[in-house]
Amino acid sequence: MSVQFTVQDHVARVTLDRPERLNAIDQATEAELIRIWEAIEHDREVRVVVLTGTGSRAFCTGADMKGGSGSSGLEYWAAPRPGGFGGISLRETLDVPVIARVNGHALGGGLEMVLGCDIVVAAANATFGLPEPRVGRLALDGGIAQLPRRMPHVLAMGMLLTGRRIDAADALRFGLANEVVEADQLDEAVTRWVADILACAPLSVRAIKQMVRAGARLTAAEAQMLRLPALMEALKSSDQDEGVRAFQEKRAPQWRGK
């Protein structure tokens, strides 16, 4: 299989497993990723996802140009691609947080997948870039649309118009990463982020992600007035009572997700 997928203790791990191709994604891999994201959406036991690649060289280097379909840029753009590149770069139906464990190069569609994640933890040797214009293509599956929303305009355009890569330190400085650590500390750092998310009420986390996504194009006042399904579920849950009770009793809450 080109993607490893496991769920344990409320944590889903999605690992691109094509190290010989620098975890580039071909059609079969993308179809499997879409299936996995749909499975996660239907599994209420999953509270956080870790997305990464096998090996130490690459997180994902985008579309597999050697093992691809041979379609033209126009054909690729016109083809339906649920959720954007890798099924995640533009996904709007996944309400659990996704952590990108960036273990190496995140280029082209690989960076687009990172842009589809909520938290980014990168190894110091990681690089980020959208080199599509250097091969006559465009970052149409989330790169052009999302990069200028994540960083200052001139920094985003500097990457988009030149195809230049940036290193992990610049990704942190530009706002593309939450944390950068040495490669041998990457798992430890990701584990900390996972633990912090699991310490929160799962319904609260779902509601937060749904509200941020829905309110992105609204004024702050309009976003505050949103009455979304995940919000109402969280406000009516027994978990909200458990959280207050646990605080009063000076103990860790026992979340039920109900």
mmCIF file of N, CA, C and O in Angstrom, residues 37-38 40-42 82-83 87-88 90-96 206 209-210 213:
data_model
loop_
_atom_site.group_PDB
_atom_site.id
_atom_site.type_symbol
_atom_site.label_atom_id
_atom_site.label_comp_id
_atom_site.label_asym_id
_atom_site.label_seq_id
_atom_site.Cartn_x
_atom_site.Cartn_y
_atom_site.Cartn_z
ATOM 1 N N TRP A 37 -9.626 9.960 4.137
ATOM 2 C CA TRP A 37 -10.221 11.162 4.726
ATOM 3 C C TRP A 37 -11.717 10.967 4.945
ATOM 4 O O TRP A 37 -12.268 11.408 5.968
ATOM 5 N N GLU A 38 -12.373 10.309 4.019
ATOM 6 C CA GLU A 38 -13.809 10.051 4.184
ATOM 7 C C GLU A 38 -14.054 9.125 5.367
ATOM 8 O O GLU A 38 -15.017 9.306 6.122
ATOM 9 N N ILE A 40 -12.186 8.847 8.040
ATOM 10 C CA ILE A 40 -11.943 9.614 9.265
ATOM 11 C C ILE A 40 -13.147 10.494 9.588
ATOM 12 O O ILE A 40 -13.556 10.621 10.755
ATOM 13 N N GLU A 41 -13.726 11.087 8.573
ATOM 14 C CA GLU A 41 -14.886 11.952 8.799
ATOM 15 C C GLU A 41 -16.056 11.192 9.417
ATOM 16 O O GLU A 41 -16.863 11.780 10.151
ATOM 17 N N HIS A 42 -16.158 9.895 9.130
ATOM 18 C CA HIS A 42 -17.276 9.094 9.630
ATOM 19 C C HIS A 42 -16.948 8.366 10.930
ATOM 20 O O HIS A 42 -17.794 7.638 11.453
ATOM 21 N N PRO A 82 -11.937 15.901 -5.249
ATOM 22 C CA PRO A 82 -12.591 16.214 -3.970
ATOM 23 C C PRO A 82 -11.575 16.542 -2.876
ATOM 24 O O PRO A 82 -10.666 15.769 -2.615
ATOM 25 N N GLY A 83 -11.730 17.703 -2.289
ATOM 26 C CA GLY A 83 -10.846 18.091 -1.194
ATOM 27 C C GLY A 83 -9.515 18.651 -1.621
ATOM 28 O O GLY A 83 -8.650 18.912 -0.783
ATOM 29 N N GLY A 87 -6.640 15.075 -1.371
ATOM 30 C CA GLY A 87 -7.919 15.018 -0.671
ATOM 31 C C GLY A 87 -7.992 15.889 0.568
ATOM 32 O O GLY A 87 -9.016 15.908 1.258
ATOM 33 N N ILE A 88 -6.928 16.679 0.848
ATOM 34 C CA ILE A 88 -6.884 17.434 2.094
ATOM 35 C C ILE A 88 -6.602 18.917 1.908
ATOM 36 O O ILE A 88 -6.988 19.739 2.740
ATOM 37 N N LEU A 90 -7.805 21.350 0.252
ATOM 38 C CA LEU A 90 -8.954 22.260 0.246
ATOM 39 C C LEU A 90 -10.174 21.626 0.905
ATOM 40 O O LEU A 90 -11.302 22.057 0.654
ATOM 41 N N ARG A 91 -9.956 20.639 1.723
ATOM 42 C CA ARG A 91 -11.082 19.902 2.309
ATOM 43 C C ARG A 91 -11.845 20.785 3.297
ATOM 44 O O ARG A 91 -11.259 21.418 4.160
ATOM 45 N N GLU A 92 -13.172 20.794 3.197
ATOM 46 C CA GLU A 92 -13.997 21.647 4.042
ATOM 47 C C GLU A 92 -14.963 20.862 4.912
ATOM 48 O O GLU A 92 -15.835 21.441 5.560
ATOM 49 N N THR A 93 -14.821 19.531 4.947
ATOM 50 C CA THR A 93 -15.784 18.706 5.673
ATOM 51 C C THR A 93 -15.148 17.925 6.822
ATOM 52 O O THR A 93 -15.821 17.133 7.469
ATOM 53 N N LEU A 94 -13.872 18.155 7.097
ATOM 54 C CA LEU A 94 -13.169 17.442 8.154
ATOM 55 C C LEU A 94 -13.093 18.327 9.393
ATOM 56 O O LEU A 94 -12.421 19.354 9.388
ATOM 57 N N ASP A 95 -13.766 17.920 10.470
ATOM 58 C CA ASP A 95 -13.867 18.769 11.644
ATOM 59 C C ASP A 95 -12.883 18.407 12.758
ATOM 60 O O ASP A 95 -12.922 19.030 13.823
ATOM 61 N N VAL A 96 -12.031 17.411 12.538
ATOM 62 C CA VAL A 96 -11.014 17.109 13.546
ATOM 63 C C VAL A 96 -9.699 17.748 13.113
ATOM 64 O O VAL A 96 -9.423 17.877 11.916
ATOM 65 N N ARG A 206 -14.027 20.169 17.708
ATOM 66 C CA ARG A 206 -14.773 20.096 16.440
ATOM 67 C C ARG A 206 -15.489 21.413 16.159
ATOM 68 O O ARG A 206 -15.488 21.907 15.033
ATOM 69 N N LYS A 209 -13.031 24.208 15.028
ATOM 70 C CA LYS A 209 -12.574 24.095 13.635
ATOM 71 C C LYS A 209 -13.690 24.443 12.665
ATOM 72 O O LYS A 209 -13.466 25.152 11.665
ATOM 73 N N GLN A 210 -14.906 23.981 12.953
ATOM 74 C CA GLN A 210 -16.030 24.270 12.065
ATOM 75 C C GLN A 210 -16.329 25.762 12.034
ATOM 76 O O GLN A 210 -16.604 26.336 10.968
ATOM 77 N N ARG A 213 -13.577 27.784 10.098
ATOM 78 C CA ARG A 213 -13.722 27.598 8.652
ATOM 79 C C ARG A 213 -14.924 28.374 8.110
ATOM 80 O O ARG A 213 -14.831 29.075 7.108
#
